[in-house]
């Protein structure tokens, strides 16, 4: 129940302020437009690589403020009414939703500007959702760490980029499902590992977040 | 354990045995690998030692979160540092080996990439810790990041490289592992190199831990 309320509060804030949404939207559009200007309409592998790199930067920008925006007093208030686990879960769900939305927007823009080198768009939509959720899980947790360390988003990028390389490599490989008709073995397994990694991240966040919280 | 000397003597003897038997002992002449197989005593053993140190480090990080004590934090940090040193040495020795067997010092092999990622994650650990001025907060956030990093390290170097084609043993369609390891080599490797390098790392770590403990005592107001 607390989780739902906290989630509702985040959603309401987002709908009312609309700061993140339009900010990131502008960021996404501008970045992809610059890519289009410099790359034109690239081949499949380049398209794929660019797409995931852009996802990474969108995620850093979209998720960074989730903890940094909460003031000290407000955190204390949430702590007294909800508890750490509900709080982190609500944040994880909210950021996952936000990232799914943003990934969807950037996918549409990519298809519109950089062309469509894929054979199976349907699969790629699903992979994009999975990728967006996975990235948002890592960066939500790192945003909490960076906020507790009283450092800005720069620290998050320093900590996060090495940590997400395995995920990005996996996503890049899994994406081949959408690009090729003949598939090499092991991709289904990788999908499983990706999902397993996500579960691991959620569990770790739930276990470790209470330690971050208390002062 | 910290101040006893028998295991330090053992460490020196084991490493002396590793180096002497490693460079002078007989090895089977396998195609391509040839004499470079001696690197097994250094490269592979160092990676195994690194996994031990990083595991010890994460255990102390968990202990710190359960019961905050600076001693645990110092243990965790120093073992992580030694792990990083051994991991870096592992990359260098591995790259050297690759240069003479695979034809290039760096070939973007999945395990090479995994190793670099693992090292980057742990370098980030050190950078992150240095950025926090408050000692207690540094220890706590460091412990949290350490556990998180270890959880990401595991798939990076143990699962991912095994799922793709790799020149390393153990990957799909790569070269065969050392299943048919020569028994004389296995003796040097298992009895000499692995415990030898591990003990050396523990020795380094304990020295640094003792130094850190003395320094902490100097700066704290406790009697």
Tab-separated table of C-alpha atoms in Angstrom:
chain	number	residue	atom	x	y	z
A	1	UNK	CA	0.000	0.000	0.000
A	2	UNK	CA	2.778	2.370	0.931
A	3	UNK	CA	4.508	1.490	-2.290
A	4	UNK	CA	1.451	2.448	-4.320
A	5	UNK	CA	1.087	5.724	-2.460
A	6	UNK	CA	4.730	6.621	-2.947
A	7	UNK	CA	4.471	5.678	-6.595
A	8	UNK	CA	1.378	7.832	-6.947
A	9	UNK	CA	3.218	10.729	-5.358
A	10	UNK	CA	6.092	10.409	-7.828
A	11	UNK	CA	3.709	10.149	-10.751
A	12	UNK	CA	1.691	13.141	-9.565
A	13	UNK	CA	4.827	15.215	-9.114
A	14	UNK	CA	5.931	14.254	-12.592
A	15	UNK	CA	2.566	15.104	-14.131
A	16	UNK	CA	2.403	18.442	-12.358
A	17	UNK	CA	5.961	19.635	-12.827
A	18	UNK	CA	6.642	17.868	-16.112
A	19	UNK	CA	10.247	18.824	-15.644
A	20	UNK	CA	11.820	15.439	-16.330
A	21	UNK	CA	9.506	14.495	-19.117
A	22	UNK	CA	10.014	17.516	-21.338
A	23	UNK	CA	13.643	17.906	-20.310
A	24	UNK	CA	14.504	14.365	-21.310
A	25	UNK	CA	12.305	14.565	-24.369
A	26	UNK	CA	14.270	17.558	-25.594
A	27	UNK	CA	17.529	15.799	-24.743
A	28	UNK	CA	16.504	12.673	-26.639
A	29	UNK	CA	15.297	14.541	-29.676
A	30	UNK	CA	18.352	16.780	-29.864
A	31	UNK	CA	20.795	13.887	-29.435
A	32	UNK	CA	19.142	11.690	-32.011
A	33	UNK	CA	18.878	14.598	-34.423
A	34	UNK	CA	22.600	15.263	-34.057
A	35	UNK	CA	23.223	11.569	-34.674
A	36	UNK	CA	21.083	11.732	-37.779
A	37	UNK	CA	22.961	14.764	-39.046
A	38	UNK	CA	26.340	13.149	-38.512
A	39	UNK	CA	25.572	9.511	-39.323
A	40	UNK	CA	22.700	9.574	-41.771
A	41	UNK	CA	21.043	6.184	-41.819
A	42	UNK	CA	23.611	3.646	-40.617
A	43	UNK	CA	23.791	-0.124	-40.995
A	44	UNK	CA	22.355	-2.555	-38.475
A	45	UNK	CA	25.326	-3.011	-36.095
A	46	UNK	CA	26.053	0.711	-35.940
A	47	UNK	CA	22.353	1.451	-35.429
A	48	UNK	CA	22.226	-1.050	-32.584
A	49	UNK	CA	25.346	0.286	-30.894
A	50	UNK	CA	24.185	3.886	-31.145
A	51	UNK	CA	20.753	2.987	-29.846
A	52	UNK	CA	22.072	1.406	-26.664
A	53	UNK	CA	24.581	4.174	-26.035
A	54	UNK	CA	21.785	6.721	-26.312
A	55	UNK	CA	19.684	4.619	-23.928
A	56	UNK	CA	22.539	4.728	-21.447
A	57	UNK	CA	22.751	8.523	-21.517
A	58	UNK	CA	18.985	8.935	-21.384
A	59	UNK	CA	18.900	6.684	-18.360
A	60	UNK	CA	21.621	8.625	-16.540
A	61	UNK	CA	19.739	11.856	-17.119
A	62	UNK	CA	16.261	10.553	-16.420
A	63	UNK	CA	17.058	8.587	-13.297
A	64	UNK	CA	19.709	10.869	-11.801
A	65	UNK	CA	17.296	13.247	-10.216
A	66	UNK	CA	15.105	10.613	-8.583
A	67	UNK	CA	17.052	10.787	-5.345
A	68	UNK	CA	18.836	14.057	-5.762
A	69	UNK	CA	15.529	15.908	-5.925
A	70	UNK	CA	14.438	14.696	-2.485
A	71	UNK	CA	15.567	17.039	0.237
A	72	UNK	CA	16.888	15.845	3.553
A	73	UNK	CA	13.725	16.747	5.432
A	74	UNK	CA	11.501	15.020	2.935
A	75	UNK	CA	13.564	11.848	3.107
A	76	UNK	CA	13.174	11.830	6.871
A	77	UNK	CA	9.431	12.246	6.443
A	78	UNK	CA	9.174	9.302	4.051
A	79	UNK	CA	11.309	7.257	6.369
A	80	UNK	CA	8.927	7.858	9.249
A	81	UNK	CA	5.787	7.049	7.293
A	82	UNK	CA	6.850	4.357	4.852
A	83	UNK	CA	10.198	2.701	5.579
A	84	UNK	CA	13.192	2.155	3.375
A	85	UNK	CA	12.066	-0.923	1.442
A	86	UNK	CA	8.792	0.566	0.279
A	87	UNK	CA	10.599	3.713	-0.698
A	88	UNK	CA	13.234	2.038	-2.867
A	89	UNK	CA	10.653	-0.259	-4.452
A	90	UNK	CA	8.460	2.692	-5.353
A	91	UNK	CA	11.464	4.463	-6.857
A	92	UNK	CA	12.494	1.373	-8.813
A	93	UNK	CA	9.006	0.951	-10.259
A	94	UNK	CA	8.657	4.631	-11.089
A	95	UNK	CA	12.032	4.816	-12.803
A	96	UNK	CA	11.359	1.605	-14.694
A	97	UNK	CA	8.098	3.082	-16.006
A	98	UNK	CA	9.846	6.329	-16.879
A	99	UNK	CA	12.593	4.485	-18.727
A	100	UNK	CA	10.102	2.340	-20.654
A	101	UNK	CA	8.390	5.527	-21.794
A	102	UNK	CA	11.660	7.238	-22.704
A	103	UNK	CA	13.040	4.165	-24.468
A	104	UNK	CA	9.805	3.951	-26.435
A	105	UNK	CA	10.068	7.587	-27.462
A	106	UNK	CA	13.698	7.227	-28.473
A	107	UNK	CA	12.904	4.030	-30.418
A	108	UNK	CA	10.255	5.878	-32.416
A	109	UNK	CA	12.666	8.745	-33.065
A	110	UNK	CA	15.404	6.309	-34.072
A	111	UNK	CA	13.106	4.566	-36.517
A	112	UNK	CA	11.958	7.905	-37.868
A	113	UNK	CA	15.347	9.565	-38.282
A	114	UNK	CA	17.985	6.848	-38.510
A	115	UNK	CA	15.904	4.456	-40.559
A	116	UNK	CA	14.799	0.918	-39.878
A	117	UNK	CA	17.448	-1.751	-40.492
A	118	UNK	CA	15.531	-4.376	-38.507
A	119	UNK	CA	13.621	-7.405	-39.655
A	120	UNK	CA	11.556	-7.998	-36.536
A	121	UNK	CA	10.477	-4.722	-34.949
A	122	UNK	CA	8.118	-6.470	-32.535
A	123	UNK	CA	10.946	-8.300	-30.783
A	124	UNK	CA	12.975	-5.158	-30.596
A	125	UNK	CA	10.183	-3.288	-28.805
A	126	UNK	CA	10.225	-5.980	-26.112
A	127	UNK	CA	14.020	-5.953	-25.895
A	128	UNK	CA	13.939	-2.169	-25.588
A	129	UNK	CA	11.532	-2.400	-22.656
A	130	UNK	CA	13.707	-5.028	-20.993
A	131	UNK	CA	16.821	-2.939	-21.585
A	132	UNK	CA	15.208	0.226	-20.285
A	133	UNK	CA	14.079	-1.509	-17.117
A	134	UNK	CA	17.493	-3.103	-16.556
A	135	UNK	CA	19.370	0.155	-16.982
A	136	UNK	CA	16.928	2.013	-14.759
A	137	UNK	CA	17.393	-0.562	-11.968
A	138	UNK	CA	21.168	-0.072	-11.910
A	139	UNK	CA	21.001	3.691	-12.076
A	140	UNK	CA	18.242	4.028	-9.488
A	141	UNK	CA	20.433	2.282	-6.982
A	142	UNK	CA	23.487	4.285	-7.982
A	143	UNK	CA	21.492	7.482	-7.765
A	144	UNK	CA	20.672	6.564	-4.166
A	145	UNK	CA	24.377	5.919	-3.484
A	146	UNK	CA	25.430	9.192	-5.102
A	147	UNK	CA	22.762	11.134	-3.228
A	148	UNK	CA	23.924	9.692	0.093
A	149	UNK	CA	27.509	10.553	-0.728
A	150	UNK	CA	26.323	14.115	-1.297
A	151	UNK	CA	27.757	14.126	-4.753
A	152	UNK	CA	26.066	15.142	-7.923
A	153	UNK	CA	25.183	13.202	-11.020
A	154	UNK	CA	28.846	13.167	-12.051
A	155	UNK	CA	29.654	10.565	-9.420
A	156	UNK	CA	26.771	8.460	-10.665
A	157	UNK	CA	28.248	8.411	-14.135
A	158	UNK	CA	31.684	7.464	-12.803
A	159	UNK	CA	30.277	4.595	-10.753
A	160	UNK	CA	27.667	3.537	-13.229
A	161	UNK	CA	29.470	3.270	-16.528
A	162	UNK	CA	31.751	0.381	-15.567
A	163	UNK	CA	28.838	-1.375	-13.867
A	164	UNK	CA	26.514	-1.281	-16.862
A	165	UNK	CA	29.021	-2.466	-19.483
A	166	UNK	CA	28.034	-6.127	-18.976
A	167	UNK	CA	24.375	-5.226	-19.363
A	168	UNK	CA	25.001	-3.163	-22.467
A	169	UNK	CA	27.060	-5.966	-23.999
A	170	UNK	CA	24.279	-8.434	-23.268
A	171	UNK	CA	21.605	-6.115	-24.665
A	172	UNK	CA	23.623	-5.510	-27.776
A	173	UNK	CA	23.922	-9.222	-28.351
A	174	UNK	CA	20.300	-9.942	-27.561
A	175	UNK	CA	19.266	-7.235	-30.034
A	176	UNK	CA	20.541	-9.400	-32.868
A	177	UNK	CA	17.314	-11.380	-32.415
A	178	UNK	CA	15.462	-8.491	-34.016
A	179	UNK	CA	17.988	-7.983	-36.793
A	180	UNK	CA	18.640	-11.382	-38.242
A	181	UNK	CA	16.506	-14.205	-39.476
A	182	UNK	CA	19.046	-16.880	-38.762
A	183	UNK	CA	20.038	-16.821	-35.116
A	184	UNK	CA	23.110	-18.157	-33.413
A	185	UNK	CA	22.558	-20.323	-30.369
A	186	UNK	CA	22.657	-19.075	-26.827
A	187	UNK	CA	20.565	-15.954	-27.320
A	188	UNK	CA	17.632	-17.386	-25.380
A	189	UNK	CA	20.018	-18.129	-22.561
A	190	UNK	CA	21.276	-14.576	-22.625
A	191	UNK	CA	17.725	-13.331	-22.335
A	192	UNK	CA	17.400	-15.539	-19.259
A	193	UNK	CA	20.633	-14.172	-17.792
A	194	UNK	CA	19.466	-10.630	-18.433
A	195	UNK	CA	16.224	-11.298	-16.559
A	196	UNK	CA	18.159	-13.047	-13.796
A	197	UNK	CA	20.452	-10.050	-13.479
A	198	UNK	CA	17.422	-7.785	-13.111
A	199	UNK	CA	16.004	-9.941	-10.333
A	200	UNK	CA	19.408	-9.910	-8.642
A	201	UNK	CA	19.536	-6.115	-8.859
A	202	UNK	CA	16.088	-5.723	-7.302
A	203	UNK	CA	16.953	-8.114	-4.488
A	204	UNK	CA	20.259	-6.335	-3.848
A	205	UNK	CA	18.539	-2.955	-3.836
A	206	UNK	CA	15.975	-4.158	-1.312
A	207	UNK	CA	18.621	-5.694	0.931
A	208	UNK	CA	21.192	-2.917	0.712
A	209	UNK	CA	19.055	0.213	0.582
A	210	UNK	CA	18.158	0.266	4.314
A	211	UNK	CA	21.901	0.537	5.046
A	212	UNK	CA	22.215	3.507	2.740
A	213	UNK	CA	19.301	5.196	4.311
A	214	UNK	CA	20.096	5.395	7.994
A	215	UNK	CA	22.385	8.080	9.221
B	1	UNK	CA	47.345	-15.454	12.244
B	2	UNK	CA	48.466	-11.894	11.569
B	3	UNK	CA	51.722	-12.070	13.448
B	4	UNK	CA	52.660	-15.683	12.976
B	5	UNK	CA	55.621	-16.379	10.750
B	6	UNK	CA	55.198	-19.986	9.614
B	7	UNK	CA	52.853	-19.162	6.738
B	8	UNK	CA	55.107	-16.393	5.525
B	9	UNK	CA	58.006	-18.831	5.307
B	10	UNK	CA	55.653	-21.270	3.591
B	11	UNK	CA	54.672	-18.545	1.137
B	12	UNK	CA	58.300	-17.826	0.222
B	13	UNK	CA	59.035	-21.549	-0.170
B	14	UNK	CA	55.955	-22.135	-2.313
B	15	UNK	CA	56.726	-19.185	-4.562
B	16	UNK	CA	60.364	-20.231	-4.855
B	17	UNK	CA	59.141	-23.698	-5.823
B	18	UNK	CA	56.683	-22.176	-8.299
B	19	UNK	CA	59.297	-20.008	-9.964
B	20	UNK	CA	62.053	-22.639	-10.053
B	21	UNK	CA	59.856	-25.561	-11.065
B	22	UNK	CA	57.817	-23.272	-13.244
B	23	UNK	CA	60.738	-22.136	-15.357
B	24	UNK	CA	62.934	-25.270	-15.191
B	25	UNK	CA	60.410	-28.104	-14.910
B	26	UNK	CA	59.406	-30.189	-17.890
B	27	UNK	CA	56.256	-29.258	-19.734
B	28	UNK	CA	54.486	-31.150	-22.491
B	29	UNK	CA	55.101	-29.659	-25.935
B	30	UNK	CA	51.613	-28.792	-27.077
B	31	UNK	CA	51.003	-27.157	-30.431
B	32	UNK	CA	50.861	-23.348	-30.418
B	33	UNK	CA	51.077	-23.126	-26.625
B	34	UNK	CA	54.523	-24.755	-26.386
B	35	UNK	CA	56.648	-23.294	-23.595
B	36	UNK	CA	54.201	-20.485	-22.853
B	37	UNK	CA	52.120	-23.006	-20.941
B	38	UNK	CA	54.342	-22.086	-18.003
B	39	UNK	CA	52.287	-18.933	-17.719
B	40	UNK	CA	49.599	-21.126	-16.173
B	41	UNK	CA	51.540	-20.832	-12.912
B	42	UNK	CA	51.366	-17.056	-13.032
B	43	UNK	CA	48.395	-15.823	-15.012
B	44	UNK	CA	45.721	-18.319	-13.968
B	45	UNK	CA	46.966	-18.551	-10.383
B	46	UNK	CA	46.870	-14.760	-10.050
B	47	UNK	CA	43.274	-14.622	-11.234
B	48	UNK	CA	42.316	-17.274	-8.719
B	49	UNK	CA	44.105	-15.358	-5.980
B	50	UNK	CA	42.248	-12.216	-7.062
B	51	UNK	CA	38.897	-13.972	-6.731
B	52	UNK	CA	39.884	-15.051	-3.221
B	53	UNK	CA	40.809	-11.496	-2.198
B	54	UNK	CA	37.716	-9.913	-3.672
B	55	UNK	CA	35.563	-12.555	-1.988
B	56	UNK	CA	37.253	-11.878	1.350
B	57	UNK	CA	36.714	-8.172	0.764
B	58	UNK	CA	32.998	-8.609	0.150
B	59	UNK	CA	32.671	-10.845	3.223
B	60	UNK	CA	34.174	-8.084	5.360
B	61	UNK	CA	31.863	-5.561	3.689
B	62	UNK	CA	28.878	-7.685	4.740
B	63	UNK	CA	30.317	-7.995	8.241
B	64	UNK	CA	30.689	-4.224	8.370
B	65	UNK	CA	27.048	-3.699	7.480
B	66	UNK	CA	25.981	-6.184	10.128
B	67	UNK	CA	28.144	-4.646	12.804
B	68	UNK	CA	29.813	-1.338	11.924
B	69	UNK	CA	33.392	-1.482	13.064
B	70	UNK	CA	36.294	0.278	11.397
B	71	UNK	CA	38.432	-2.808	11.605
B	72	UNK	CA	36.090	-4.580	9.161
B	73	UNK	CA	36.188	-1.611	6.835
B	74	UNK	CA	39.987	-1.572	6.802
B	75	UNK	CA	40.062	-5.314	6.077
B	76	UNK	CA	37.543	-4.914	3.296
B	77	UNK	CA	39.400	-2.027	1.672
B	78	UNK	CA	42.856	-3.568	1.846
B	79	UNK	CA	41.747	-6.929	0.480
B	80	UNK	CA	39.978	-5.140	-2.359
B	81	UNK	CA	43.191	-3.209	-3.105
B	82	UNK	CA	45.286	-6.373	-3.182
B	83	UNK	CA	42.630	-7.976	-5.377
B	84	UNK	CA	42.889	-5.055	-7.776
B	85	UNK	CA	46.684	-5.347	-7.915
B	86	UNK	CA	46.487	-9.078	-8.631
B	87	UNK	CA	43.738	-8.555	-11.179
B	88	UNK	CA	45.830	-5.960	-12.990
B	89	UNK	CA	48.819	-8.310	-12.951
B	90	UNK	CA	46.515	-11.049	-14.232
B	91	UNK	CA	45.527	-8.887	-17.186
B	92	UNK	CA	49.156	-8.022	-17.960
B	93	UNK	CA	50.383	-11.627	-17.765
B	94	UNK	CA	47.358	-12.795	-19.746
B	95	UNK	CA	47.904	-10.206	-22.437
B	96	UNK	CA	51.541	-11.244	-22.677
B	97	UNK	CA	50.487	-14.866	-23.047
B	98	UNK	CA	47.961	-13.922	-25.705
B	99	UNK	CA	50.651	-12.033	-27.576
B	100	UNK	CA	52.673	-15.213	-28.057
B	101	UNK	CA	49.852	-17.686	-28.646
B	102	UNK	CA	46.915	-15.861	-30.184
B	103	UNK	CA	49.055	-13.524	-32.230
B	104	UNK	CA	48.024	-10.265	-30.597
B	105	UNK	CA	48.407	-8.835	-27.138
B	106	UNK	CA	44.826	-7.645	-27.259
B	107	UNK	CA	42.117	-9.267	-29.330
B	108	UNK	CA	38.873	-8.208	-27.623
B	109	UNK	CA	38.344	-11.712	-26.374
B	110	UNK	CA	35.237	-11.884	-24.136
B	111	UNK	CA	37.302	-12.829	-21.125
B	112	UNK	CA	39.761	-10.020	-21.715
B	113	UNK	CA	36.857	-7.609	-21.906
B	114	UNK	CA	35.271	-9.098	-18.790
B	115	UNK	CA	38.557	-8.711	-16.940
B	116	UNK	CA	38.870	-5.070	-17.925
B	117	UNK	CA	35.274	-4.375	-16.913
B	118	UNK	CA	35.844	-6.049	-13.561
B	119	UNK	CA	38.907	-3.903	-12.970
B	120	UNK	CA	37.052	-0.737	-13.994
B	121	UNK	CA	34.276	-1.571	-11.523
B	122	UNK	CA	36.804	-1.908	-8.729
B	123	UNK	CA	38.755	1.204	-9.728
B	124	UNK	CA	35.406	2.999	-9.453
B	125	UNK	CA	35.140	1.589	-5.918
B	126	UNK	CA	38.376	3.327	-4.934
B	127	UNK	CA	37.394	6.577	-6.658
B	128	UNK	CA	34.004	6.494	-4.985
B	129	UNK	CA	35.483	5.989	-1.532
B	130	UNK	CA	37.919	8.842	-1.972
B	131	UNK	CA	35.068	11.180	-2.823
B	132	UNK	CA	33.399	10.890	0.585
B	133	UNK	CA	34.952	12.959	3.352
B	134	UNK	CA	33.054	11.515	6.325
B	135	UNK	CA	34.746	8.348	7.622
B	136	UNK	CA	31.656	6.482	8.794
B	137	UNK	CA	29.701	7.307	5.693
B	138	UNK	CA	32.662	6.342	3.509
B	139	UNK	CA	32.858	2.964	5.188
B	140	UNK	CA	29.142	2.285	4.920
B	141	UNK	CA	28.653	3.436	1.335
B	142	UNK	CA	31.900	1.702	0.388
B	143	UNK	CA	30.598	-1.557	1.825
B	144	UNK	CA	27.310	-1.204	-0.043
B	145	UNK	CA	29.077	-0.491	-3.323
B	146	UNK	CA	31.489	-3.347	-2.708
B	147	UNK	CA	28.639	-5.858	-2.397
B	148	UNK	CA	26.915	-4.389	-5.434
B	149	UNK	CA	30.132	-4.507	-7.450
B	150	UNK	CA	30.820	-8.103	-6.483
B	151	UNK	CA	27.340	-9.099	-7.597
B	152	UNK	CA	27.980	-7.519	-10.992
B	153	UNK	CA	31.526	-8.900	-11.179
B	154	UNK	CA	30.362	-12.473	-10.939
B	155	UNK	CA	28.342	-12.625	-14.169
B	156	UNK	CA	30.951	-10.498	-15.914
B	157	UNK	CA	33.834	-12.870	-15.477
B	158	UNK	CA	32.219	-16.216	-14.733
B	159	UNK	CA	29.046	-16.431	-16.791
B	160	UNK	CA	29.169	-14.062	-19.773
B	161	UNK	CA	32.498	-15.197	-21.269
B	162	UNK	CA	31.366	-18.811	-21.125
B	163	UNK	CA	28.346	-18.137	-23.268
B	164	UNK	CA	30.101	-16.715	-26.260
B	165	UNK	CA	32.935	-17.834	-28.466
B	166	UNK	CA	36.196	-17.242	-26.761
B	167	UNK	CA	39.819	-18.039	-27.333
B	168	UNK	CA	40.047	-18.791	-23.645
B	169	UNK	CA	39.400	-22.296	-22.400
B	170	UNK	CA	35.858	-22.874	-21.212
B	171	UNK	CA	34.099	-20.762	-23.827
B	172	UNK	CA	31.943	-22.055	-26.627
B	173	UNK	CA	34.012	-23.475	-29.433
B	174	UNK	CA	37.233	-22.068	-28.069
B	175	UNK	CA	40.368	-24.000	-27.375
B	176	UNK	CA	40.090	-26.993	-25.071
B	177	UNK	CA	40.625	-26.374	-21.391
B	178	UNK	CA	43.518	-27.907	-19.532
B	179	UNK	CA	41.519	-31.027	-18.847
B	180	UNK	CA	44.468	-33.145	-19.832
B	181	UNK	CA	46.876	-31.172	-17.706
B	182	UNK	CA	50.176	-32.933	-17.242
B	183	UNK	CA	50.315	-34.347	-13.683
B	184	UNK	CA	53.723	-32.759	-12.993
B	185	UNK	CA	52.363	-29.395	-14.060
B	186	UNK	CA	49.216	-29.909	-12.008
B	187	UNK	CA	51.395	-30.492	-8.954
B	188	UNK	CA	53.273	-27.206	-9.384
B	189	UNK	CA	50.057	-25.390	-10.179
B	190	UNK	CA	47.810	-26.697	-7.418
B	191	UNK	CA	50.406	-27.194	-4.680
B	192	UNK	CA	52.739	-24.331	-5.512
B	193	UNK	CA	51.354	-21.493	-7.571
B	194	UNK	CA	47.779	-21.084	-6.343
B	195	UNK	CA	48.463	-21.194	-2.587
B	196	UNK	CA	51.758	-19.355	-3.082
B	197	UNK	CA	50.290	-16.317	-4.810
B	198	UNK	CA	47.268	-16.317	-2.501
B	199	UNK	CA	49.496	-16.331	0.581
B	200	UNK	CA	51.625	-13.543	-0.888
B	201	UNK	CA	48.524	-11.423	-1.360
B	202	UNK	CA	47.322	-12.135	2.165
B	203	UNK	CA	50.755	-11.170	3.437
B	204	UNK	CA	50.657	-7.852	1.597
B	205	UNK	CA	47.100	-7.228	2.775
B	206	UNK	CA	47.866	-8.005	6.412
B	207	UNK	CA	50.878	-5.710	6.394
B	208	UNK	CA	48.758	-2.881	5.032
B	209	UNK	CA	45.965	-3.667	7.485
B	210	UNK	CA	48.383	-3.489	10.404
B	211	UNK	CA	49.707	-0.187	9.145
B	212	UNK	CA	46.188	1.172	8.768
B	213	UNK	CA	45.241	-0.007	12.257
B	214	UNK	CA	48.302	1.686	13.760
B	215	UNK	CA	47.508	4.877	11.903
B	216	UNK	CA	43.928	4.795	13.062
B	217	UNK	CA	45.062	4.355	16.632
B	218	UNK	CA	47.373	7.339	16.248
B	219	UNK	CA	44.621	9.635	15.061
B	220	UNK	CA	41.801	8.446	17.273
B	221	UNK	CA	41.404	9.788	20.784
B	222	UNK	CA	40.934	6.399	22.267
B	223	UNK	CA	43.714	5.344	24.669
